[in-house]
Amino acid sequence: MMLLPLYALAVWFVCFRLRRMWVGWFALVAAVSLVVALVFVYPHLQRWFTGESTRWSSFQFVMWGEAIMVAVVGVFILCLPREIVQVPCRKCGYELEALAAEAGNVRCPECGTERAVKV
Ligand SMILES: [Zn+2]
């Protein structure tokens, strides 16, 4: 019973580590494809082991839910920013760390806000 939540957490962890990278998107597509493949392989396995198969079972319903949940949360995690801004512009959030260290409270080069560093 814990396999599906653990699988989702493992995929999301990988997505978090690889966020904003192409390899992260490949990992998410591979992980969701595995779950979707199980949905389509399951009736064949069921027929092989029990001799009969149902077109739509609760297992398949749960696996579609798992696939959708892993995909939606995975996409959200992959879109999270990779780096945390140390000295953000107070208006647009642009990184001002190097400029602020050099010249103090500067004008933001991105949006033009004067004294952009939050004090
Ligand atoms: Zn700005």
Tab-separated table of N, CA and C and ligand atoms in Angstrom:
chain	number	residue	atom	x	y	z
A	1	MET	N	0.818	-1.213	0.000
A	1	MET	CA	0.000	0.000	0.000
A	1	MET	C	0.852	1.265	0.000
A	2	MET	N	2.060	1.161	0.581
A	2	MET	CA	2.926	2.349	0.681
A	2	MET	C	3.728	2.567	-0.600
A	3	LEU	N	3.625	1.633	-1.533
A	3	LEU	CA	4.453	1.707	-2.730
A	3	LEU	C	4.140	2.938	-3.590
A	4	LEU	N	2.855	3.236	-3.770
A	4	LEU	CA	2.486	4.367	-4.629
A	4	LEU	C	2.921	5.711	-4.039
A	5	PRO	N	2.660	5.974	-2.747
A	5	PRO	CA	3.167	7.240	-2.183
A	5	PRO	C	4.697	7.315	-2.204
A	6	LEU	N	5.366	6.204	-1.937
A	6	LEU	CA	6.832	6.213	-1.950
A	6	LEU	C	7.361	6.467	-3.369
A	7	TYR	N	6.694	5.864	-4.352
A	7	TYR	CA	7.088	6.098	-5.752
A	7	TYR	C	6.920	7.578	-6.097
A	8	ALA	N	5.771	8.149	-5.706
A	8	ALA	CA	5.517	9.573	-5.988
A	8	ALA	C	6.578	10.441	-5.312
A	9	LEU	N	6.875	10.150	-4.038
A	9	LEU	CA	7.880	10.953	-3.324
A	9	LEU	C	9.256	10.829	-3.980
A	10	ALA	N	9.605	9.618	-4.418
A	10	ALA	CA	10.905	9.424	-5.073
A	10	ALA	C	10.981	10.229	-6.369
A	11	VAL	N	9.904	10.199	-7.158
A	11	VAL	CA	9.890	10.950	-8.423
A	11	VAL	C	9.983	12.442	-8.142
A	12	TRP	N	9.234	12.917	-7.152
A	12	TRP	CA	9.252	14.350	-6.836
A	12	TRP	C	10.612	14.782	-6.307
A	13	PHE	N	11.275	13.895	-5.551
A	13	PHE	CA	12.615	14.211	-5.057
A	13	PHE	C	13.578	14.392	-6.233
A	14	VAL	N	13.495	13.469	-7.189
A	14	VAL	CA	14.353	13.568	-8.384
A	14	VAL	C	14.027	14.852	-9.151
A	15	CYS	N	12.730	15.158	-9.278
A	15	CYS	CA	12.322	16.390	-9.963
A	15	CYS	C	12.891	17.613	-9.248
A	16	PHE	N	12.863	17.594	-7.914
A	16	PHE	CA	13.378	18.726	-7.155
A	16	PHE	C	14.876	18.888	-7.369
A	17	ARG	N	15.606	17.781	-7.359
A	17	ARG	CA	17.054	17.849	-7.567
A	17	ARG	C	17.406	18.306	-8.978
A	18	LEU	N	16.546	17.960	-9.944
A	18	LEU	CA	16.839	18.257	-11.351
A	18	LEU	C	15.946	19.368	-11.891
A	19	ARG	N	15.384	20.209	-11.001
A	19	ARG	CA	14.453	21.245	-11.455
A	19	ARG	C	15.158	22.227	-12.392
A	20	ARG	N	14.371	22.708	-13.365
A	20	ARG	CA	14.872	23.641	-14.376
A	20	ARG	C	15.978	23.038	-15.232
A	21	MET	N	16.010	21.695	-15.351
A	21	MET	CA	16.987	21.032	-16.217
A	21	MET	C	16.221	20.072	-17.127
A	22	TRP	N	16.718	19.911	-18.358
A	22	TRP	CA	16.043	19.021	-19.311
A	22	TRP	C	15.987	17.595	-18.806
A	23	VAL	N	17.053	17.151	-18.154
A	23	VAL	CA	17.090	15.769	-17.679
A	23	VAL	C	15.984	15.517	-16.640
A	24	GLY	N	15.600	16.571	-15.920
A	24	GLY	CA	14.483	16.445	-14.976
A	24	GLY	C	13.171	16.154	-15.687
A	25	TRP	N	12.950	16.846	-16.824
A	25	TRP	CA	11.732	16.593	-17.619
A	25	TRP	C	11.744	15.185	-18.178
A	26	PHE	N	12.907	14.710	-18.635
A	26	PHE	CA	12.992	13.335	-19.136
A	26	PHE	C	12.681	12.346	-18.013
A	27	ALA	N	13.204	12.609	-16.824
A	27	ALA	CA	12.956	11.718	-15.683
A	27	ALA	C	11.468	11.672	-15.357
A	28	LEU	N	10.801	12.838	-15.378
A	28	LEU	CA	9.366	12.871	-15.067
A	28	LEU	C	8.559	12.124	-16.127
A	29	VAL	N	8.897	12.346	-17.398
A	29	VAL	CA	8.181	11.652	-18.482
A	29	VAL	C	8.391	10.142	-18.360
A	30	ALA	N	9.601	9.710	-18.051
A	30	ALA	CA	9.879	8.279	-17.900
A	30	ALA	C	9.096	7.697	-16.724
A	31	ALA	N	9.057	8.437	-15.605
A	31	ALA	CA	8.371	7.947	-14.410
A	31	ALA	C	6.868	7.834	-14.644
A	32	VAL	N	6.274	8.829	-15.301
A	32	VAL	CA	4.829	8.794	-15.574
A	32	VAL	C	4.526	7.729	-16.632
A	33	SER	N	5.413	7.590	-17.616
A	33	SER	CA	5.219	6.573	-18.651
A	33	SER	C	5.213	5.171	-18.058
A	34	LEU	N	6.048	4.938	-17.055
A	34	LEU	CA	6.086	3.628	-16.396
A	34	LEU	C	4.739	3.309	-15.760
A	35	VAL	N	4.165	4.288	-15.073
A	35	VAL	CA	2.860	4.080	-14.420
A	35	VAL	C	1.776	3.848	-15.467
A	36	VAL	N	1.788	4.658	-16.536
A	36	VAL	CA	0.774	4.512	-17.593
A	36	VAL	C	0.939	3.160	-18.294
A	37	ALA	N	2.187	2.735	-18.491
A	37	ALA	CA	2.427	1.429	-19.115
A	37	ALA	C	1.836	0.311	-18.259
A	38	LEU	N	1.957	0.438	-16.935
A	38	LEU	CA	1.374	-0.570	-16.039
A	38	LEU	C	-0.139	-0.659	-16.218
A	39	VAL	N	-0.779	0.490	-16.448
A	39	VAL	CA	-2.228	0.509	-16.654
A	39	VAL	C	-2.594	-0.334	-17.870
A	40	PHE	N	-1.794	-0.225	-18.936
A	40	PHE	CA	-2.120	-0.947	-20.166
A	40	PHE	C	-1.653	-2.398	-20.136
A	41	VAL	N	-0.596	-2.690	-19.370
A	41	VAL	CA	-0.080	-4.058	-19.284
A	41	VAL	C	-0.919	-4.888	-18.314
A	42	TYR	N	-1.525	-4.238	-17.337
A	42	TYR	CA	-2.251	-4.952	-16.279
A	42	TYR	C	-3.314	-5.926	-16.791
A	43	PRO	N	-4.195	-5.552	-17.752
A	43	PRO	CA	-5.198	-6.521	-18.226
A	43	PRO	C	-4.563	-7.777	-18.827
A	44	HIS	N	-3.425	-7.609	-19.509
A	44	HIS	CA	-2.747	-8.764	-20.100
A	44	HIS	C	-2.172	-9.665	-19.010
A	45	LEU	N	-1.570	-9.064	-17.990
A	45	LEU	CA	-1.037	-9.849	-16.873
A	45	LEU	C	-2.168	-10.578	-16.154
A	46	GLN	N	-3.284	-9.881	-15.980
A	46	GLN	CA	-4.430	-10.472	-15.283
A	46	GLN	C	-4.960	-11.682	-16.066
A	47	ARG	N	-5.037	-11.533	-17.376
A	47	ARG	CA	-5.524	-12.635	-18.213
A	47	ARG	C	-4.540	-13.797	-18.170
A	48	TRP	N	-3.250	-13.470	-18.118
A	48	TRP	CA	-2.210	-14.493	-18.095
A	48	TRP	C	-2.278	-15.305	-16.803
A	49	PHE	N	-2.489	-14.602	-15.684
A	49	PHE	CA	-2.456	-15.296	-14.394
A	49	PHE	C	-3.794	-15.920	-14.022
A	50	THR	N	-4.905	-15.251	-14.321
A	50	THR	CA	-6.205	-15.743	-13.853
A	50	THR	C	-7.067	-16.273	-14.998
A	51	GLY	N	-6.687	-16.024	-16.232
A	51	GLY	CA	-7.467	-16.517	-17.354
A	51	GLY	C	-8.591	-15.597	-17.766
A	52	GLU	N	-8.873	-14.591	-17.004
A	52	GLU	CA	-9.913	-13.628	-17.380
A	52	GLU	C	-9.429	-12.221	-17.064
A	53	SER	N	-9.961	-11.257	-17.777
A	53	SER	CA	-9.544	-9.890	-17.498
A	53	SER	C	-10.746	-8.961	-17.563
A	54	THR	N	-10.676	-7.939	-16.783
A	54	THR	CA	-11.731	-6.925	-16.801
A	54	THR	C	-11.200	-5.735	-17.575
A	55	ARG	N	-12.058	-5.057	-18.269
A	55	ARG	CA	-11.641	-3.924	-19.092
A	55	ARG	C	-11.192	-2.759	-18.215
A	56	TRP	N	-11.861	-2.550	-17.126
A	56	TRP	CA	-11.583	-1.388	-16.287
A	56	TRP	C	-11.642	-1.820	-14.822
A	57	SER	N	-10.508	-1.867	-14.171
A	57	SER	CA	-10.490	-2.323	-12.782
A	57	SER	C	-10.107	-1.175	-11.848
A	58	SER	N	-10.286	-1.419	-10.562
A	58	SER	CA	-9.935	-0.386	-9.578
A	58	SER	C	-8.431	-0.129	-9.585
A	59	PHE	N	-7.644	-1.177	-9.905
A	59	PHE	CA	-6.187	-0.996	-9.988
A	59	PHE	C	-5.839	0.045	-11.050
A	60	GLN	N	-6.480	-0.094	-12.197
A	60	GLN	CA	-6.205	0.862	-13.277
A	60	GLN	C	-6.648	2.266	-12.896
A	61	PHE	N	-7.782	2.363	-12.221
A	61	PHE	CA	-8.285	3.666	-11.765
A	61	PHE	C	-7.277	4.321	-10.823
A	62	VAL	N	-6.770	3.533	-9.872
A	62	VAL	CA	-5.783	4.057	-8.909
A	62	VAL	C	-4.495	4.455	-9.628
A	63	MET	N	-4.081	3.652	-10.601
A	63	MET	CA	-2.826	3.952	-11.308
A	63	MET	C	-2.963	5.210	-12.169
A	64	TRP	N	-4.133	5.435	-12.773
A	64	TRP	CA	-4.335	6.694	-13.507
A	64	TRP	C	-4.249	7.878	-12.557
A	65	GLY	N	-4.834	7.723	-11.377
A	65	GLY	CA	-4.737	8.780	-10.356
A	65	GLY	C	-3.297	9.049	-9.975
A	66	GLU	N	-2.539	7.964	-9.787
A	66	GLU	CA	-1.117	8.097	-9.442
A	66	GLU	C	-0.364	8.834	-10.558
A	67	ALA	N	-0.616	8.422	-11.801
A	67	ALA	CA	0.085	9.036	-12.936
A	67	ALA	C	-0.222	10.528	-13.028
A	68	ILE	N	-1.490	10.881	-12.877
A	68	ILE	CA	-1.883	12.294	-12.986
A	68	ILE	C	-1.286	13.102	-11.833
A	69	MET	N	-1.354	12.539	-10.624
A	69	MET	CA	-0.827	13.249	-9.455
A	69	MET	C	0.695	13.443	-9.574
A	70	VAL	N	1.404	12.387	-9.944
A	70	VAL	CA	2.866	12.478	-10.096
A	70	VAL	C	3.209	13.505	-11.176
A	71	ALA	N	2.461	13.494	-12.281
A	71	ALA	CA	2.755	14.413	-13.393
A	71	ALA	C	2.498	15.864	-12.998
A	72	VAL	N	1.354	16.143	-12.395
A	72	VAL	CA	0.992	17.532	-12.073
A	72	VAL	C	1.955	18.113	-11.032
A	73	VAL	N	2.178	17.379	-9.944
A	73	VAL	CA	3.087	17.885	-8.904
A	73	VAL	C	4.520	17.927	-9.432
A	74	GLY	N	4.894	16.946	-10.258
A	74	GLY	CA	6.238	16.925	-10.837
A	74	GLY	C	6.500	18.134	-11.714
A	75	VAL	N	5.517	18.511	-12.533
A	75	VAL	CA	5.661	19.705	-13.383
A	75	VAL	C	5.816	20.948	-12.512
A	76	PHE	N	4.999	21.035	-11.441
A	76	PHE	CA	5.112	22.176	-10.522
A	76	PHE	C	6.521	22.250	-9.925
A	77	ILE	N	7.031	21.114	-9.463
A	77	ILE	CA	8.361	21.089	-8.834
A	77	ILE	C	9.441	21.429	-9.860
A	78	LEU	N	9.307	20.916	-11.088
A	78	LEU	CA	10.319	21.190	-12.118
A	78	LEU	C	10.374	22.671	-12.482
A	79	CYS	N	9.275	23.388	-12.267
A	79	CYS	CA	9.228	24.812	-12.607
A	79	CYS	C	9.706	25.715	-11.463
A	80	LEU	N	10.003	25.138	-10.305
A	80	LEU	CA	10.487	25.953	-9.186
A	80	LEU	C	11.856	26.531	-9.540
A	81	PRO	N	12.184	27.718	-9.004
A	81	PRO	CA	13.496	28.305	-9.312
A	81	PRO	C	14.633	27.476	-8.732
A	82	ARG	N	15.731	27.456	-9.456
A	82	ARG	CA	16.871	26.635	-9.071
A	82	ARG	C	17.683	27.288	-7.945
A	83	GLU	N	17.847	28.588	-8.012
A	83	GLU	CA	18.670	29.261	-7.013
A	83	GLU	C	17.828	30.246	-6.218
A	84	ILE	N	18.197	30.412	-4.997
A	84	ILE	CA	17.512	31.386	-4.154
A	84	ILE	C	18.247	32.709	-4.277
A	85	VAL	N	17.504	33.775	-4.551
A	85	VAL	CA	18.100	35.099	-4.720
A	85	VAL	C	18.544	35.614	-3.353
A	86	GLN	N	19.813	36.049	-3.253
A	86	GLN	CA	20.371	36.504	-1.977
A	86	GLN	C	19.965	37.948	-1.668
A	87	VAL	N	20.118	38.833	-2.656
A	87	VAL	CA	19.771	40.244	-2.473
A	87	VAL	C	18.806	40.623	-3.596
A	88	PRO	N	17.506	40.435	-3.388
A	88	PRO	CA	16.550	40.694	-4.467
A	88	PRO	C	16.194	42.171	-4.593
A	89	CYS	N	15.846	42.574	-5.809
A	89	CYS	CA	15.261	43.894	-6.031
A	89	CYS	C	13.909	43.923	-5.323
A	90	ARG	N	13.581	45.024	-4.673
A	90	ARG	CA	12.324	45.070	-3.920
A	90	ARG	C	11.098	45.102	-4.819
A	91	LYS	N	11.288	45.456	-6.109
A	91	LYS	CA	10.144	45.484	-7.013
A	91	LYS	C	10.024	44.210	-7.856
A	92	CYS	N	11.129	43.801	-8.511
A	92	CYS	CA	11.027	42.694	-9.473
A	92	CYS	C	11.733	41.416	-9.019
A	93	GLY	N	12.519	41.446	-7.938
A	93	GLY	CA	13.179	40.238	-7.452
A	93	GLY	C	14.496	39.910	-8.134
A	94	TYR	N	14.959	40.787	-9.007
A	94	TYR	CA	16.225	40.571	-9.717
A	94	TYR	C	17.387	40.488	-8.727
A	95	GLU	N	18.341	39.596	-9.010
A	95	GLU	CA	19.489	39.408	-8.119
A	95	GLU	C	20.427	40.614	-8.176
A	96	LEU	N	20.636	41.273	-7.026
A	96	LEU	CA	21.475	42.474	-6.970
A	96	LEU	C	22.711	42.279	-6.094
A	97	GLU	N	23.012	41.019	-5.752
A	97	GLU	CA	24.073	40.753	-4.783
A	97	GLU	C	25.405	41.394	-5.177
A	98	ALA	N	25.868	41.147	-6.416
A	98	ALA	CA	27.179	41.660	-6.844
A	98	ALA	C	27.164	43.185	-6.939
A	99	LEU	N	26.078	43.736	-7.488
A	99	LEU	CA	25.966	45.196	-7.615
A	99	LEU	C	25.919	45.859	-6.242
A	100	ALA	N	25.163	45.286	-5.320
A	100	ALA	CA	25.031	45.870	-3.984
A	100	ALA	C	26.345	45.795	-3.221
A	101	ALA	N	27.094	44.726	-3.405
A	101	ALA	CA	28.383	44.588	-2.736
A	101	ALA	C	29.370	45.625	-3.264
A	102	GLU	N	29.240	45.970	-4.539
A	102	GLU	CA	30.159	46.906	-5.185
A	102	GLU	C	29.793	48.364	-4.896
A	103	ALA	N	28.497	48.686	-5.021
A	103	ALA	CA	28.093	50.096	-5.008
A	103	ALA	C	27.003	50.433	-3.989
A	104	GLY	N	26.678	49.516	-3.079
A	104	GLY	CA	25.659	49.816	-2.074
A	104	GLY	C	24.260	49.661	-2.618
A	105	ASN	N	23.374	50.576	-2.236
A	105	ASN	CA	21.981	50.485	-2.655
A	105	ASN	C	21.831	51.084	-4.052
A	106	VAL	N	21.780	50.231	-5.063
A	106	VAL	CA	21.856	50.652	-6.464
A	106	VAL	C	20.479	50.725	-7.128
A	107	ARG	N	20.514	51.248	-8.356
A	107	ARG	CA	19.330	51.253	-9.215
A	107	ARG	C	19.263	49.887	-9.887
A	108	CYS	N	18.074	49.270	-9.892
A	108	CYS	CA	17.917	47.933	-10.471
A	108	CYS	C	18.109	48.003	-11.986
A	109	PRO	N	19.032	47.204	-12.549
A	109	PRO	CA	19.232	47.220	-13.999
A	109	PRO	C	18.070	46.554	-14.751
A	110	GLU	N	17.264	45.793	-14.067
A	110	GLU	CA	16.178	45.062	-14.725
A	110	GLU	C	14.918	45.922	-14.870
A	111	CYS	N	14.521	46.592	-13.763
A	111	CYS	CA	13.251	47.333	-13.810
A	111	CYS	C	13.431	48.833	-13.586
A	112	GLY	N	14.639	49.275	-13.212
A	112	GLY	CA	14.905	50.693	-13.070
A	112	GLY	C	14.519	51.300	-11.737
A	113	THR	N	14.144	50.481	-10.768
A	113	THR	CA	13.773	50.994	-9.453
A	113	THR	C	14.987	51.594	-8.757
A	114	GLU	N	14.830	52.833	-8.254
A	114	GLU	CA	15.922	53.463	-7.508
A	114	GLU	C	16.034	52.834	-6.122
A	115	ARG	N	17.258	52.790	-5.571
A	115	ARG	CA	17.532	52.175	-4.270
A	115	ARG	C	16.752	50.863	-4.141
A	116	ALA	N	17.094	49.943	-5.031
A	116	ALA	CA	16.310	48.714	-5.185
A	116	ALA	C	16.529	47.691	-4.073
A	117	VAL	N	17.660	47.793	-3.352
A	117	VAL	CA	17.927	46.814	-2.309
A	117	VAL	C	17.033	47.073	-1.105
A	118	LYS	N	16.355	46.009	-0.656
A	118	LYS	CA	15.525	46.115	0.544
A	118	LYS	C	16.436	46.320	1.741
A	119	VAL	N	16.180	47.316	2.552
A	119	VAL	CA	17.046	47.572	3.713
A	119	VAL	C	16.354	47.085	4.977
B	1	ZN	ZN	14.078	45.386	-10.251
